[in-house]
PDB file of C-alpha atoms in Angstrom:
ATOM      1  CA  UNK H  24       2.677   6.861  26.569  1.00 63.00           C
ATOM      2  CA  UNK H  25       5.679   4.665  25.770  1.00 81.00           C
ATOM      3  CA  UNK H  26       7.299   4.550  22.389  1.00 91.00           C
ATOM      4  CA  UNK H  27       7.876   1.282  20.592  1.00 96.00           C
ATOM      5  CA  UNK H  28      11.458   0.054  20.971  1.00 97.00           C
ATOM      6  CA  UNK H  29      13.777  -0.215  17.984  1.00 98.00           C
ATOM      7  CA  UNK H  30      17.544  -0.727  17.842  1.00 98.00           C
ATOM      8  CA  UNK H  31      19.352   2.571  17.405  1.00 97.00           C
ATOM      9  CA  UNK H  32      21.390   1.310  14.492  1.00 98.00           C
ATOM     10  CA  UNK H  33      21.760  -1.646  12.158  1.00 98.00           C
ATOM     11  CA  UNK H  34      24.383  -2.083   9.473  1.00 97.00           C
ATOM     12  CA  UNK H  35      25.136  -4.454   6.648  1.00 97.00           C
ATOM     13  CA  UNK H  36      27.168  -4.836   3.505  1.00 97.00           C
ATOM     14  CA  UNK H  37      25.725  -4.473   0.012  1.00 97.00           C
ATOM     15  CA  UNK H  38      23.812  -7.577  -0.977  1.00 97.00           C
ATOM     16  CA  UNK H  39      23.287  -8.763   2.588  1.00 98.00           C
ATOM     17  CA  UNK H  40      19.990  -8.932   4.466  1.00 98.00           C
ATOM     18  CA  UNK H  41      19.263  -7.011   7.638  1.00 98.00           C
ATOM     19  CA  UNK H  42      16.340  -7.075  10.044  1.00 98.00           C
ATOM     20  CA  UNK H  43      15.014  -4.234  12.195  1.00 98.00           C
ATOM     21  CA  UNK H  44      12.826  -5.037  15.176  1.00 98.00           C
ATOM     22  CA  UNK H  45       9.977  -3.023  16.682  1.00 98.00           C
ATOM     23  CA  UNK H  46       8.920  -4.147  20.147  1.00 98.00           C
ATOM     24  CA  UNK H  47       5.775  -3.038  21.891  1.00 97.00           C
ATOM     25  CA  UNK H  48       3.156  -4.594  24.103  1.00 96.00           C
ATOM     26  CA  UNK H  49      -0.070  -6.523  23.817  1.00 95.00           C
ATOM     27  CA  UNK H  50      -1.843  -3.142  23.766  1.00 93.00           C
ATOM     28  CA  UNK H  51      -0.264  -2.109  20.503  1.00 95.00           C
ATOM     29  CA  UNK H  52       2.032  -4.311  18.367  1.00 96.00           C
ATOM     30  CA  UNK H  53       0.755  -7.578  19.808  1.00 96.00           C
ATOM     31  CA  UNK H  54      -2.885  -6.589  19.805  1.00 95.00           C
ATOM     32  CA  UNK H  55      -3.359  -5.571  16.176  1.00 95.00           C
ATOM     33  CA  UNK H  56      -2.060  -6.507  12.733  1.00 95.00           C
ATOM     34  CA  UNK H  57      -1.387  -2.848  12.095  1.00 95.00           C
ATOM     35  CA  UNK H  58       2.372  -2.251  12.156  1.00 97.00           C
ATOM     36  CA  UNK H  59       3.612  -0.005   9.373  1.00 98.00           C
ATOM     37  CA  UNK H  60       7.205   0.830   8.456  1.00 98.00           C
ATOM     38  CA  UNK H  61       8.653   4.054   7.067  1.00 98.00           C
ATOM     39  CA  UNK H  62      11.900   5.032   5.390  1.00 98.00           C
ATOM     40  CA  UNK H  63      13.252   8.532   5.907  1.00 96.00           C
ATOM     41  CA  UNK H  64      16.277   9.976   4.154  1.00 96.00           C
ATOM     42  CA  UNK H  65      17.867  13.060   5.764  1.00 93.00           C
ATOM     43  CA  UNK H  66      15.853  16.206   5.278  1.00 91.00           C
ATOM     44  CA  UNK H  67      12.929  14.474   3.611  1.00 92.00           C
ATOM     45  CA  UNK H  68       9.476  13.321   4.639  1.00 92.00           C
ATOM     46  CA  UNK H  69       8.934   9.700   5.659  1.00 94.00           C
ATOM     47  CA  UNK H  70       7.855   7.185   3.030  1.00 97.00           C
ATOM     48  CA  UNK H  71       5.499   4.294   3.726  1.00 97.00           C
ATOM     49  CA  UNK H  72       7.250   0.993   2.985  1.00 98.00           C
ATOM     50  CA  UNK H  73       5.063  -1.640   4.694  1.00 98.00           C
ATOM     51  CA  UNK H  74       1.542  -1.468   6.130  1.00 97.00           C
ATOM     52  CA  UNK H  75      -0.504  -3.880   8.234  1.00 97.00           C
ATOM     53  CA  UNK H  76       2.583  -5.932   9.127  1.00 97.00           C
ATOM     54  CA  UNK H  77       3.481  -7.334   5.721  1.00 98.00           C
ATOM     55  CA  UNK H  78       1.788  -5.450   2.887  1.00 97.00           C
ATOM     56  CA  UNK H  79       3.805  -3.381   0.423  1.00 97.00           C
ATOM     57  CA  UNK H  80       2.321  -0.272  -1.211  1.00 96.00           C
ATOM     58  CA  UNK H  81       2.510  -0.059  -4.962  1.00 95.00           C
ATOM     59  CA  UNK H  82       5.984   0.954  -6.082  1.00 96.00           C
ATOM     60  CA  UNK H  83       7.899  -0.304  -3.048  1.00 98.00           C
ATOM     61  CA  UNK H  84      10.634  -2.816  -3.844  1.00 97.00           C
ATOM     62  CA  UNK H  85       9.966  -6.442  -2.925  1.00 97.00           C
ATOM     63  CA  UNK H  86      13.335  -6.399  -1.166  1.00 98.00           C
ATOM     64  CA  UNK H  87      11.382  -4.962   1.766  1.00 98.00           C
ATOM     65  CA  UNK H  88       9.278  -7.376   3.782  1.00 98.00           C
ATOM     66  CA  UNK H  89       7.574  -7.351   7.158  1.00 98.00           C
ATOM     67  CA  UNK H  90       6.500  -9.852   9.767  1.00 98.00           C
ATOM     68  CA  UNK H  91       5.313 -10.063  13.358  1.00 98.00           C
ATOM     69  CA  UNK H  92       5.607 -12.472  16.253  1.00 98.00           C
ATOM     70  CA  UNK H  93       3.890 -11.682  19.504  1.00 97.00           C
ATOM     71  CA  UNK H  94       4.721  -8.146  20.592  1.00 97.00           C
ATOM     72  CA  UNK H  95       7.590  -7.713  18.127  1.00 98.00           C
ATOM     73  CA  UNK H  96       7.341  -6.735  14.480  1.00 98.00           C
ATOM     74  CA  UNK H  97      10.241  -6.890  12.048  1.00 98.00           C
ATOM     75  CA  UNK H  98      11.284  -5.255   8.809  1.00 98.00           C
ATOM     76  CA  UNK H  99      13.711  -7.170   6.622  1.00 98.00           C
ATOM     77  CA  UNK H 100      15.670  -5.572   3.824  1.00 98.00           C
ATOM     78  CA  UNK H 101      17.202  -8.132   1.502  1.00 98.00           C
ATOM     79  CA  UNK H 102      19.843  -7.474  -1.133  1.00 98.00           C
ATOM     80  CA  UNK H 103      20.932  -4.347   0.719  1.00 98.00           C
ATOM     81  CA  UNK H 104      21.741  -1.399  -1.537  1.00 98.00           C
ATOM     82  CA  UNK H 105      23.444   1.929  -0.919  1.00 97.00           C
ATOM     83  CA  UNK H 106      20.127   3.749  -1.434  1.00 97.00           C
ATOM     84  CA  UNK H 107      18.656   1.844   1.533  1.00 98.00           C
ATOM     85  CA  UNK H 108      20.846   3.837   3.911  1.00 98.00           C
ATOM     86  CA  UNK H 109      18.297   5.879   5.834  1.00 98.00           C
ATOM     87  CA  UNK H 110      16.353   6.037   9.074  1.00 97.00           C
ATOM     88  CA  UNK H 111      13.493   3.579   9.547  1.00 98.00           C
ATOM     89  CA  UNK H 112      10.680   3.706  12.053  1.00 97.00           C
ATOM     90  CA  UNK H 113       7.570   1.724  12.852  1.00 98.00           C
ATOM     91  CA  UNK H 114       4.054   2.750  13.840  1.00 97.00           C
ATOM     92  CA  UNK H 115       1.403   0.605  15.473  1.00 97.00           C
ATOM     93  CA  UNK H 116      -2.237   1.143  16.262  1.00 94.00           C
ATOM     94  CA  UNK H 117      -2.718   1.615  19.994  1.00 92.00           C
ATOM     95  CA  UNK H 118      -6.295   2.644  20.726  1.00 83.00           C
ATOM     96  CA  UNK H 119      -9.167   4.437  19.080  1.00 77.00           C
ATOM     97  CA  UNK H 120      -8.706   7.912  20.583  1.00 83.00           C
ATOM     98  CA  UNK H 121      -4.884   8.081  20.483  1.00 85.00           C
ATOM     99  CA  UNK H 122      -4.297   5.577  17.740  1.00 87.00           C
ATOM    100  CA  UNK H 123      -0.639   5.934  16.806  1.00 91.00           C
ATOM    101  CA  UNK H 124       2.342   4.537  18.685  1.00 94.00           C
ATOM    102  CA  UNK H 125       5.691   5.442  17.141  1.00 96.00           C
ATOM    103  CA  UNK H 126       8.948   3.526  17.204  1.00 97.00           C
ATOM    104  CA  UNK H 127      12.178   5.079  18.429  1.00 96.00           C
ATOM    105  CA  UNK H 128      13.778   4.813  14.992  1.00 96.00           C
ATOM    106  CA  UNK H 129      16.714   2.878  13.545  1.00 98.00           C
ATOM    107  CA  UNK H 130      19.565   4.195  11.463  1.00 98.00           C
ATOM    108  CA  UNK H 131      20.545   1.766   8.729  1.00 98.00           C
ATOM    109  CA  UNK H 132      24.106   2.019   7.462  1.00 98.00           C
ATOM    110  CA  UNK H 133      25.318   0.292   4.317  1.00 97.00           C
ATOM    111  CA  UNK H 134      28.975  -0.525   4.859  1.00 95.00           C
TER     112      UNK H 134
ATOM    113  CA  UNK V  26      -1.386  14.290  -8.020  1.00 88.00           C
ATOM    114  CA  UNK V  27      -2.173  13.861  -4.354  1.00 93.00           C
ATOM    115  CA  UNK V  28      -0.087  16.072  -2.122  1.00 96.00           C
ATOM    116  CA  UNK V  29      -0.009  18.017   1.099  1.00 97.00           C
ATOM    117  CA  UNK V  30       1.399  21.538   1.081  1.00 97.00           C
ATOM    118  CA  UNK V  31       2.447  22.978   4.430  1.00 97.00           C
ATOM    119  CA  UNK V  32       2.748  26.664   5.282  1.00 97.00           C
ATOM    120  CA  UNK V  33       3.426  28.735   8.346  1.00 96.00           C
ATOM    121  CA  UNK V  34       6.171  30.619  10.189  1.00 96.00           C
ATOM    122  CA  UNK V  35       9.438  28.973  11.075  1.00 95.00           C
ATOM    123  CA  UNK V  36      10.078  31.057  14.181  1.00 98.00           C
ATOM    124  CA  UNK V  37       7.755  31.502  17.143  1.00 98.00           C
ATOM    125  CA  UNK V  38       8.434  33.306  20.414  1.00 98.00           C
ATOM    126  CA  UNK V  39       8.087  31.510  23.745  1.00 98.00           C
ATOM    127  CA  UNK V  40       4.573  31.672  25.244  1.00 98.00           C
ATOM    128  CA  UNK V  41       3.055  32.498  21.847  1.00 98.00           C
ATOM    129  CA  UNK V  42       0.987  30.322  19.507  1.00 98.00           C
ATOM    130  CA  UNK V  43       2.422  28.092  16.803  1.00 98.00           C
ATOM    131  CA  UNK V  44       0.155  28.038  13.739  1.00 98.00           C
ATOM    132  CA  UNK V  45       0.593  25.840  10.668  1.00 98.00           C
ATOM    133  CA  UNK V  46      -1.649  25.005   7.727  1.00 98.00           C
ATOM    134  CA  UNK V  47      -1.744  21.964   5.467  1.00 98.00           C
ATOM    135  CA  UNK V  48      -3.425  22.383   2.073  1.00 98.00           C
ATOM    136  CA  UNK V  49      -4.733  19.196   0.456  1.00 98.00           C
ATOM    137  CA  UNK V  50      -4.597  18.477  -3.289  1.00 97.00           C
ATOM    138  CA  UNK V  51      -6.169  15.388  -4.823  1.00 97.00           C
ATOM    139  CA  UNK V  52      -8.279  14.430  -1.807  1.00 97.00           C
ATOM    140  CA  UNK V  53     -10.795  16.090   0.472  1.00 97.00           C
ATOM    141  CA  UNK V  54     -10.471  17.088   4.103  1.00 98.00           C
ATOM    142  CA  UNK V  55     -14.120  15.974   4.330  1.00 98.00           C
ATOM    143  CA  UNK V  56     -13.275  12.449   3.172  1.00 97.00           C
ATOM    144  CA  UNK V  57     -15.300   9.892   5.116  1.00 97.00           C
ATOM    145  CA  UNK V  58     -12.417   7.395   5.125  1.00 96.00           C
ATOM    146  CA  UNK V  59      -9.278   9.477   5.724  1.00 97.00           C
ATOM    147  CA  UNK V  60      -8.000  11.206   8.850  1.00 97.00           C
ATOM    148  CA  UNK V  61      -5.649  14.198   8.870  1.00 98.00           C
ATOM    149  CA  UNK V  62      -2.868  14.406  11.427  1.00 98.00           C
ATOM    150  CA  UNK V  63      -0.069  16.596  12.685  1.00 98.00           C
ATOM    151  CA  UNK V  64       3.188  14.891  13.701  1.00 97.00           C
ATOM    152  CA  UNK V  65       6.443  16.404  14.910  1.00 97.00           C
ATOM    153  CA  UNK V  66      10.026  15.184  15.006  1.00 95.00           C
ATOM    154  CA  UNK V  67      12.904  16.372  17.130  1.00 94.00           C
ATOM    155  CA  UNK V  68      16.265  14.866  18.102  1.00 91.00           C
ATOM    156  CA  UNK V  69      15.271  14.785  21.766  1.00 90.00           C
ATOM    157  CA  UNK V  70      11.729  13.414  21.440  1.00 90.00           C
ATOM    158  CA  UNK V  71      11.846  11.465  18.167  1.00 91.00           C
ATOM    159  CA  UNK V  72       8.577  11.254  16.265  1.00 93.00           C
ATOM    160  CA  UNK V  73       5.454  12.291  18.134  1.00 94.00           C
ATOM    161  CA  UNK V  74       1.854  12.220  16.934  1.00 95.00           C
ATOM    162  CA  UNK V  75       0.076  15.405  18.070  1.00 97.00           C
ATOM    163  CA  UNK V  76      -3.498  15.249  16.890  1.00 97.00           C
ATOM    164  CA  UNK V  77      -5.940  14.683  14.060  1.00 97.00           C
ATOM    165  CA  UNK V  78      -9.246  15.701  12.555  1.00 98.00           C
ATOM    166  CA  UNK V  79     -11.628  13.575  10.514  1.00 97.00           C
ATOM    167  CA  UNK V  80     -15.189  13.548   9.220  1.00 98.00           C
ATOM    168  CA  UNK V  81     -17.667  10.704   9.754  1.00 96.00           C
ATOM    169  CA  UNK V  82     -21.078  12.351   9.399  1.00 95.00           C
ATOM    170  CA  UNK V  83     -19.706  14.949  11.807  1.00 97.00           C
ATOM    171  CA  UNK V  84     -16.269  16.280  12.683  1.00 98.00           C
ATOM    172  CA  UNK V  85     -14.052  14.560  15.235  1.00 97.00           C
ATOM    173  CA  UNK V  86     -10.733  15.487  16.840  1.00 97.00           C
ATOM    174  CA  UNK V  87      -8.272  13.396  18.823  1.00 95.00           C
ATOM    175  CA  UNK V  88      -5.198  14.735  20.601  1.00 96.00           C
ATOM    176  CA  UNK V  89      -2.095  13.305  22.228  1.00 94.00           C
ATOM    177  CA  UNK V  90      -2.132  13.405  26.019  1.00 92.00           C
ATOM    178  CA  UNK V  91       1.147  15.358  26.053  1.00 93.00           C
ATOM    179  CA  UNK V  92      -0.337  18.388  24.267  1.00 96.00           C
ATOM    180  CA  UNK V  93      -4.108  18.062  24.653  1.00 96.00           C
ATOM    181  CA  UNK V  94      -4.452  21.096  26.926  1.00 97.00           C
ATOM    182  CA  UNK V  95      -2.965  23.461  24.348  1.00 98.00           C
ATOM    183  CA  UNK V  96      -3.588  22.021  20.866  1.00 98.00           C
ATOM    184  CA  UNK V  97      -6.313  22.590  18.298  1.00 98.00           C
ATOM    185  CA  UNK V  98      -6.563  20.893  14.903  1.00 98.00           C
ATOM    186  CA  UNK V  99      -9.245  22.384  12.687  1.00 98.00           C
ATOM    187  CA  UNK V 100     -10.562  21.555   9.222  1.00 98.00           C
ATOM    188  CA  UNK V 101     -11.288  24.310   6.717  1.00 98.00           C
ATOM    189  CA  UNK V 102     -13.635  22.891   4.115  1.00 98.00           C
ATOM    190  CA  UNK V 103     -13.796  26.099   2.069  1.00 98.00           C
ATOM    191  CA  UNK V 104     -10.046  25.884   1.382  1.00 98.00           C
ATOM    192  CA  UNK V 105      -9.703  22.081   1.619  1.00 98.00           C
ATOM    193  CA  UNK V 106      -7.052  22.288   4.309  1.00 98.00           C
ATOM    194  CA  UNK V 107      -6.518  21.724   8.005  1.00 98.00           C
ATOM    195  CA  UNK V 108      -4.543  23.609  10.584  1.00 98.00           C
ATOM    196  CA  UNK V 109      -2.548  23.193  13.767  1.00 98.00           C
ATOM    197  CA  UNK V 110      -2.539  25.628  16.633  1.00 98.00           C
ATOM    198  CA  UNK V 111      -0.273  24.953  19.596  1.00 98.00           C
ATOM    199  CA  UNK V 112      -0.533  27.471  22.412  1.00 98.00           C
ATOM    200  CA  UNK V 113       1.957  28.572  25.033  1.00 98.00           C
ATOM    201  CA  UNK V 114       4.974  27.166  23.236  1.00 98.00           C
ATOM    202  CA  UNK V 115       8.353  26.650  24.885  1.00 97.00           C
ATOM    203  CA  UNK V 116      11.757  25.810  23.385  1.00 97.00           C
ATOM    204  CA  UNK V 117      10.834  22.135  23.876  1.00 96.00           C
ATOM    205  CA  UNK V 118       8.295  22.570  21.062  1.00 97.00           C
ATOM    206  CA  UNK V 119      11.098  23.219  18.599  1.00 98.00           C
ATOM    207  CA  UNK V 120      10.785  20.491  15.975  1.00 98.00           C
ATOM    208  CA  UNK V 121      10.044  19.655  12.374  1.00 97.00           C
ATOM    209  CA  UNK V 122       6.264  19.544  12.033  1.00 98.00           C
ATOM    210  CA  UNK V 123       4.607  17.300   9.433  1.00 98.00           C
ATOM    211  CA  UNK V 124       1.032  16.974   8.289  1.00 98.00           C
ATOM    212  CA  UNK V 125       0.024  13.499   7.132  1.00 98.00           C
ATOM    213  CA  UNK V 126      -2.903  11.448   5.834  1.00 98.00           C
ATOM    214  CA  UNK V 127      -4.174   8.215   7.329  1.00 96.00           C
ATOM    215  CA  UNK V 128      -6.107   6.933   4.316  1.00 96.00           C
ATOM    216  CA  UNK V 129      -8.357   4.641   6.323  1.00 93.00           C
ATOM    217  CA  UNK V 130      -7.657   1.668   4.066  1.00 89.00           C
ATOM    218  CA  UNK V 131      -4.901   0.510   6.404  1.00 91.00           C
ATOM    219  CA  UNK V 132      -5.117   0.489  10.182  1.00 87.00           C
ATOM    220  CA  UNK V 133      -3.192   3.434  11.611  1.00 91.00           C
ATOM    221  CA  UNK V 134      -0.766   4.104   8.781  1.00 95.00           C
ATOM    222  CA  UNK V 135       0.241   7.271   6.964  1.00 97.00           C
ATOM    223  CA  UNK V 136       0.542   7.056   3.197  1.00 96.00           C
ATOM    224  CA  UNK V 137       1.012  10.745   2.430  1.00 97.00           C
ATOM    225  CA  UNK V 138       3.162  13.317   4.203  1.00 97.00           C
ATOM    226  CA  UNK V 139       3.839  17.002   3.834  1.00 96.00           C
ATOM    227  CA  UNK V 140       7.417  18.126   3.334  1.00 95.00           C
ATOM    228  CA  UNK V 141       7.802  19.266   6.922  1.00 96.00           C
ATOM    229  CA  UNK V 142       8.240  22.696   8.513  1.00 97.00           C
ATOM    230  CA  UNK V 143      11.059  23.415  10.920  1.00 97.00           C
ATOM    231  CA  UNK V 144       9.611  25.510  13.731  1.00 98.00           C
ATOM    232  CA  UNK V 145      12.030  27.077  16.174  1.00 98.00           C
ATOM    233  CA  UNK V 146      10.770  28.484  19.453  1.00 98.00           C
ATOM    234  CA  UNK V 147      13.088  31.281  20.473  1.00 97.00           C
ATOM    235  CA  UNK V 148      12.980  34.887  21.539  1.00 96.00           C
TER     236      UNK V 148
END
């Protein structure tokens, strides 16, 4: 099954805002309000940053926000900080028996 | 504190079976809301969901199409853990393997991850 498409890399200067896209189909991203976003620093486990398109877990900075339009979901990081430099990936619900569709991942660089 | 503790060998020979265990603290493998998954990550394949186990009056398992002929995910209620067995491994199965919890309160998300185990398939 196909992965969700993300840009390989996105960069920005400290204080700027960046947006990462996650494009799927009507069978996954477009069909459910289920997209979640994860941050992964090298050598560590992923951390949940956004769930169900736009909800932030307790403890996650409000500089992280999510949205969705059609088959594309987006993660926006505002007020970019050096600590935001990491890999980010998305996950969407796909179906009941094989429920998880993963994004290809995006490397965020803080210039 | 809720956490997942992974264990298992880091080196497996081709054609043999990869076996990993994920011990759960602060939750129950028999939770009627959560589901317990294995996920792997490699430079060539990215992140790949492998399979899960969960309890809803009885035990259920779901597996990715890519590995369904050779994977087993089993709960162990006596030890509050779950395991991964992947048979007939090849070098393409070399990856970092994670266990993770889908809490059930969000649709298809993972709020808790193990630290990851690098498994190398090599003779």
